[in-house]
Amino acid sequence: MHWRKLFIVAAVAVGLMVSAPHAIAKTDVLFGGASIVGVYYQVALQISNIMNKKMGDTYNFIGRPTGGSVFNINAMIRETFDFGVAQSDRNYQAYNGLADWEGKAVKNLRSVFSMHPETVMLVTRKDTGIKKVEDIKGKRVNIGNPGSGQRFNAEEVLKIYGIDKDNDINAEGLQQHEASRALVDRKIDAFFYTVGNPSAAIEEPAQSVDIVMIPLDHEGIQCLAGEKPYYVYTKIPAGTYNGVDYDVPTYAVTATVISHEKVSEKIVYDMVKTVFDNLDDLKASHAAFRHLDPKKMLEGCSAPFHPGAVKYYKEKGWM
Ligand code: GLU
């Protein structure tokens, strides 16, 4: 009987060998988002959905939650992700060797396209009594996990308002999904977050507690927005979040899709072409993507474009 078993084993092995090339012919493509309550994760997921729907024979796109902009840029340095999302200011700093990348410019970083604007926000509960930035002194405030983009913005705002993060506040470094929860549970008094609107990170707490969004209108912020190419002075329109029926002045960055030098021209070209060919699907997939405009999606990218993106933009006559 043994020969029979052997025959079956051999037949299965041959079968596997024949079918294996089909099973592994798909290329896995890793796309880094950020916290699950943010918008980056939606960028990674929704683009992955479109790619798997339109080019699923060739690619297996996987959208992953990550620590945020800094984590994603560092994942490009290590080449552990193929695509990621990062704030335009963090992208600029990385490519030019500033801030977290002081003296170690990320020269393999490549831009793909810009997505939605992200506003810098300071969110609190009504019962904390915090009405202006100065009121956060002595309070527990989340400034963002170290891998996030918002941490730099929070530190920048604190500096402009003359608040020392080590002595004047109890600074927390929670991931955003923890921070949103902690605000509702009264474990923190406020959080800084730089994110596209609307974001679940603010929508969800706004459903359970009365929230207040603090204006970031110091003239230092207006100057900053005038000086830096990647900032704009703007406002979050009244009604964006439950209970916030006033405009909130602040400044904004742009979420950009990034890649690195080693990702093949074909993968980037296929992704860029598929996204632009199906832009209406992407726009409909999340409220923060509603205003995506192809003309603006080539603006605000600080690192050089990836050659795969350049190929598509030249074909379209956009470059
Ligand atoms: N801007 C945040 C960061 O860079 C992420 C926001 C989001 O997840 O949408 O970490």
PDB file of N, CA and C and ligand atoms in Angstrom, residues 33-43 67-70 72 85-87 90 116 118 145 147-151 153 176 193-196 199 253 255, ligand 1:
ATOM      1  N   GLY A  33      -0.363  53.172   6.273  1.00  0.00           N
ATOM      2  CA  GLY A  33      -1.283  54.266   6.630  1.00  0.00           C
ATOM      3  C   GLY A  33      -0.807  54.913   7.915  1.00  0.00           C
ATOM      4  N   ALA A  34      -1.668  54.998   8.921  1.00  0.00           N
ATOM      5  CA  ALA A  34      -1.280  55.485  10.254  1.00  0.00           C
ATOM      6  C   ALA A  34      -2.253  54.865  11.241  1.00  0.00           C
ATOM      7  N   SER A  35      -2.736  55.644  12.218  1.00  0.00           N
ATOM      8  CA  SER A  35      -3.674  55.093  13.204  1.00  0.00           C
ATOM      9  C   SER A  35      -4.983  54.688  12.502  1.00  0.00           C
ATOM     10  N   ILE A  36      -5.631  53.677  13.029  1.00  0.00           N
ATOM     11  CA  ILE A  36      -6.878  53.190  12.406  1.00  0.00           C
ATOM     12  C   ILE A  36      -8.016  54.227  12.441  1.00  0.00           C
ATOM     13  N   VAL A  37      -7.940  55.227  13.324  1.00  0.00           N
ATOM     14  CA  VAL A  37      -9.002  56.240  13.374  1.00  0.00           C
ATOM     15  C   VAL A  37      -8.683  57.467  12.504  1.00  0.00           C
ATOM     16  N   GLY A  38      -7.522  57.462  11.860  1.00  0.00           N
ATOM     17  CA  GLY A  38      -7.126  58.602  11.032  1.00  0.00           C
ATOM     18  C   GLY A  38      -7.561  58.422   9.589  1.00  0.00           C
ATOM     19  N   VAL A  39      -7.073  59.301   8.724  1.00  0.00           N
ATOM     20  CA  VAL A  39      -7.438  59.256   7.305  1.00  0.00           C
ATOM     21  C   VAL A  39      -6.363  58.531   6.475  1.00  0.00           C
ATOM     22  N   TYR A  40      -5.107  58.536   6.943  1.00  0.00           N
ATOM     23  CA  TYR A  40      -4.043  57.846   6.187  1.00  0.00           C
ATOM     24  C   TYR A  40      -4.371  56.370   5.981  1.00  0.00           C
ATOM     25  N   TYR A  41      -4.913  55.771   7.028  1.00  0.00           N
ATOM     26  CA  TYR A  41      -5.243  54.348   6.914  1.00  0.00           C
ATOM     27  C   TYR A  41      -6.280  54.147   5.802  1.00  0.00           C
ATOM     28  N   GLN A  42      -7.168  55.128   5.661  1.00  0.00           N
ATOM     29  CA  GLN A  42      -8.163  55.072   4.588  1.00  0.00           C
ATOM     30  C   GLN A  42      -7.490  55.241   3.216  1.00  0.00           C
ATOM     31  N   VAL A  43      -6.469  56.094   3.147  1.00  0.00           N
ATOM     32  CA  VAL A  43      -5.722  56.248   1.886  1.00  0.00           C
ATOM     33  C   VAL A  43      -5.151  54.884   1.492  1.00  0.00           C
ATOM     34  N   GLY A  67       2.552  53.816  12.682  1.00  0.00           N
ATOM     35  CA  GLY A  67       2.681  54.896  13.666  1.00  0.00           C
ATOM     36  C   GLY A  67       2.476  56.287  13.093  1.00  0.00           C
ATOM     37  N   GLY A  68       2.441  56.437  11.744  1.00  0.00           N
ATOM     38  CA  GLY A  68       2.232  57.753  11.143  1.00  0.00           C
ATOM     39  C   GLY A  68       3.380  58.177  10.225  1.00  0.00           C
ATOM     40  N   SER A  69       3.423  59.480   9.928  1.00  0.00           N
ATOM     41  CA  SER A  69       4.370  60.039   8.947  1.00  0.00           C
ATOM     42  C   SER A  69       5.826  59.640   9.172  1.00  0.00           C
ATOM     43  N   VAL A  70       6.290  59.826  10.413  1.00  0.00           N
ATOM     44  CA  VAL A  70       7.712  59.577  10.688  1.00  0.00           C
ATOM     45  C   VAL A  70       8.011  58.087  10.529  1.00  0.00           C
ATOM     46  N   ASN A  72       6.403  56.063   8.598  1.00  0.00           N
ATOM     47  CA  ASN A  72       6.328  55.718   7.175  1.00  0.00           C
ATOM     48  C   ASN A  72       7.569  56.159   6.411  1.00  0.00           C
ATOM     49  N   VAL A  85       2.068  57.085   3.534  1.00  0.00           N
ATOM     50  CA  VAL A  85       1.524  58.445   3.506  1.00  0.00           C
ATOM     51  C   VAL A  85       2.304  59.267   4.526  1.00  0.00           C
ATOM     52  N   ALA A  86       2.608  60.516   4.166  1.00  0.00           N
ATOM     53  CA  ALA A  86       3.342  61.384   5.095  1.00  0.00           C
ATOM     54  C   ALA A  86       2.932  62.836   4.879  1.00  0.00           C
ATOM     55  N   GLN A  87       3.012  63.615   5.944  1.00  0.00           N
ATOM     56  CA  GLN A  87       2.709  65.044   5.862  1.00  0.00           C
ATOM     57  C   GLN A  87       3.743  65.742   4.976  1.00  0.00           C
ATOM     58  N   ARG A  90       6.781  67.005   6.945  1.00  0.00           N
ATOM     59  CA  ARG A  90       7.686  65.934   7.375  1.00  0.00           C
ATOM     60  C   ARG A  90       8.486  65.403   6.176  1.00  0.00           C
ATOM     61  N   HIS A 116      -5.229  64.759   0.407  1.00  0.00           N
ATOM     62  CA  HIS A 116      -6.097  65.745   1.047  1.00  0.00           C
ATOM     63  C   HIS A 116      -5.308  66.696   1.957  1.00  0.00           C
ATOM     64  N   GLU A 118      -4.547  68.494   5.572  1.00  0.00           N
ATOM     65  CA  GLU A 118      -4.680  68.073   6.974  1.00  0.00           C
ATOM     66  C   GLU A 118      -4.498  69.291   7.855  1.00  0.00           C
ATOM     67  N   ASN A 145       2.308  60.229  19.318  1.00  0.00           N
ATOM     68  CA  ASN A 145       3.367  59.222  19.459  1.00  0.00           C
ATOM     69  C   ASN A 145       4.577  59.663  18.639  1.00  0.00           C
ATOM     70  N   GLY A 147       6.295  58.352  16.342  1.00  0.00           N
ATOM     71  CA  GLY A 147       6.277  58.044  14.896  1.00  0.00           C
ATOM     72  C   GLY A 147       5.293  58.887  14.111  1.00  0.00           C
ATOM     73  N   SER A 148       4.558  59.748  14.795  1.00  0.00           N
ATOM     74  CA  SER A 148       3.496  60.503  14.125  1.00  0.00           C
ATOM     75  C   SER A 148       4.014  61.790  13.505  1.00  0.00           C
ATOM     76  N   GLY A 149       3.221  62.342  12.593  1.00  0.00           N
ATOM     77  CA  GLY A 149       3.559  63.637  12.015  1.00  0.00           C
ATOM     78  C   GLY A 149       3.171  64.762  12.949  1.00  0.00           C
ATOM     79  N   GLN A 150       2.055  64.576  13.686  1.00  0.00           N
ATOM     80  CA  GLN A 150       1.509  65.662  14.509  1.00  0.00           C
ATOM     81  C   GLN A 150       2.407  66.072  15.663  1.00  0.00           C
ATOM     82  N   ARG A 151       3.274  65.163  16.088  1.00  0.00           N
ATOM     83  CA  ARG A 151       4.109  65.483  17.251  1.00  0.00           C
ATOM     84  C   ARG A 151       4.949  66.738  16.988  1.00  0.00           C
ATOM     85  N   ASN A 153       4.203  69.151  14.893  1.00  0.00           N
ATOM     86  CA  ASN A 153       3.298  70.311  14.838  1.00  0.00           C
ATOM     87  C   ASN A 153       2.906  70.744  16.249  1.00  0.00           C
ATOM     88  N   GLN A 176      -3.087  57.801  18.186  1.00  0.00           N
ATOM     89  CA  GLN A 176      -4.322  58.580  18.146  1.00  0.00           C
ATOM     90  C   GLN A 176      -5.567  57.805  18.586  1.00  0.00           C
ATOM     91  N   TYR A 193      -3.760  66.911  17.071  1.00  0.00           N
ATOM     92  CA  TYR A 193      -3.796  65.939  15.974  1.00  0.00           C
ATOM     93  C   TYR A 193      -3.772  66.701  14.658  1.00  0.00           C
ATOM     94  N   THR A 194      -2.963  66.218  13.725  1.00  0.00           N
ATOM     95  CA  THR A 194      -2.907  66.790  12.380  1.00  0.00           C
ATOM     96  C   THR A 194      -3.513  65.758  11.450  1.00  0.00           C
ATOM     97  N   VAL A 195      -4.683  66.079  10.909  1.00  0.00           N
ATOM     98  CA  VAL A 195      -5.417  65.049  10.166  1.00  0.00           C
ATOM     99  C   VAL A 195      -6.376  65.684   9.167  1.00  0.00           C
ATOM    100  N   GLY A 196      -6.779  64.914   8.147  1.00  0.00           N
ATOM    101  CA  GLY A 196      -7.784  65.361   7.184  1.00  0.00           C
ATOM    102  C   GLY A 196      -9.151  65.354   7.848  1.00  0.00           C
ATOM    103  N   SER A 199     -12.477  63.295  10.382  1.00  0.00           N
ATOM    104  CA  SER A 199     -11.747  62.106  10.793  1.00  0.00           C
ATOM    105  C   SER A 199     -12.481  61.443  11.960  1.00  0.00           C
ATOM    106  N   VAL A 253      -1.290  71.235   6.423  1.00  0.00           N
ATOM    107  CA  VAL A 253      -0.277  70.615   5.567  1.00  0.00           C
ATOM    108  C   VAL A 253      -1.027  69.745   4.550  1.00  0.00           C
ATOM    109  N   ALA A 255      -1.367  65.807   2.910  1.00  0.00           N
ATOM    110  CA  ALA A 255      -0.983  64.393   3.009  1.00  0.00           C
ATOM    111  C   ALA A 255      -0.418  63.984   1.651  1.00  0.00           C
TER     112      ALA A 255
HETATM  113  N1  GLU B   1      -0.894  63.333  10.086  1.00  0.00           N
HETATM  114  C1  GLU B   1      -0.783  62.158  10.905  1.00  0.00           C
HETATM  115  C2  GLU B   1       0.649  61.675  10.885  1.00  0.00           C
HETATM  116  O1  GLU B   1       1.406  62.097  10.095  1.00  0.00           O
HETATM  117  C3  GLU B   1      -1.709  61.043  10.457  1.00  0.00           C
HETATM  118  C4  GLU B   1      -3.093  61.459  10.174  1.00  0.00           C
HETATM  119  C5  GLU B   1      -3.955  60.337   9.635  1.00  0.00           C
HETATM  120  O2  GLU B   1      -3.801  59.196  10.021  1.00  0.00           O
HETATM  121  O3  GLU B   1      -4.801  60.644   8.784  1.00  0.00           O
HETATM  122  O4  GLU B   1       1.037  60.833  11.628  1.00  0.00           O
END
